[in-house]
Amino acid sequence: MNQVHVQEIECLLVLAEELHFGRTAARLGCSQSRVSQLVAGLERRVGVRLVDRTSRSVGLSRFGAQFVTEVRPAYEALATVLTRARERAGSGALCQLRVGFHGSVYEEVTEAFRQLRAHHDVMMVLSEIPLGSPFSAVLAGQLDAAVVELPVREPALTTGFRFPPQDRLLAVATSHPLARAGRAHIEELAALDLVHPIGDAPDYWMVARVPRSTPAGVPIRSSVGIATVQEGLALVASGEHGMLVCRPLAERATRSDVRYLPVDGLDEPSQMGLIWRTDRTSRQLTALARLLDEEFSRVKIPEGLPV
């Protein structure tokens, strides 16, 4: 069996989430050329192309998507084993925080992670959590914390930091009449079939993602569930569905076949939060929350720009 390096696996998993060599390099703390080398090395070892690259886009090949789906659980299991081993090793080992997230990890967040390691000897172990299961891994103790969309009304969870709120936009196919109009009204959501996350999230959280009705009381249809953002965008591009997304995601997931529209009357913004189990509050978690507050207080975020 060809030897496969864990760093190559980690690189591919991050690239699968970001679909951008620059953002992948930023998350891994290396150069773009190093990302290319790691991906190329893994492709040589596996013996098949995993990533499709053009001058304008990056995506997983069919084999790459299947490989990522199959290898991610093994990688996360290995990360958990290493974390527990370090915990058993006692003093002398870096403390680790296992943090889950939805979507992208932004620059201010990665800077807080760097500060946490530099000044508190804490290493971050990151993993993406399912769209529709924001709390399960934290409640089960599989993760120490997670960056998820609010609201969070679970008695066992603490919201240690609230990120700045962001606009919510409507994703529709470029061929849709609303795309030509350039914007939508909240009552027009009733004419669409909005996709919703699949998972075990509580009802109040799901309703915050996809409202059940418009302010006028007209029901909003949502007949199809999705497991990933890319799955949702593919359905939107087909012309039959719409999807509500936050502005940062829209600005990082640009596609020629999808338009993102402001929605008049949709006043409830999207907001992320850092959550953890209340009974497992630690100095490392409170330090992370404090560093995030410092980073976002230092940077004034113009209206309409991503966090």
XYZ file of C-alpha atoms in Angstrom, residues 108-109 111-120 161 284-298:
28
model
C -10.316 37.191 12.264
C -11.173 33.725 13.564
C -6.008 35.085 13.930
C -7.716 34.368 17.269
C -6.676 30.724 16.887
C -3.046 31.784 16.329
C -3.139 34.032 19.382
C -4.586 31.224 21.477
C -1.711 28.951 20.563
C 0.968 31.626 20.941
C -0.139 32.959 24.329
C -2.102 30.094 25.897
C -19.272 34.866 21.816
C -9.151 27.800 27.146
C -12.707 28.322 25.882
C -13.170 31.606 27.710
C -9.780 32.749 26.406
C -10.886 31.926 22.852
C -14.111 33.896 23.317
C -12.131 36.867 24.661
C -9.688 36.756 21.738
C -12.546 36.647 19.226
C -14.115 39.672 20.911
C -10.802 41.520 20.708
C -10.289 40.645 17.034
C -13.749 41.722 15.933
C -13.651 44.854 18.092
C -10.384 45.829 16.394
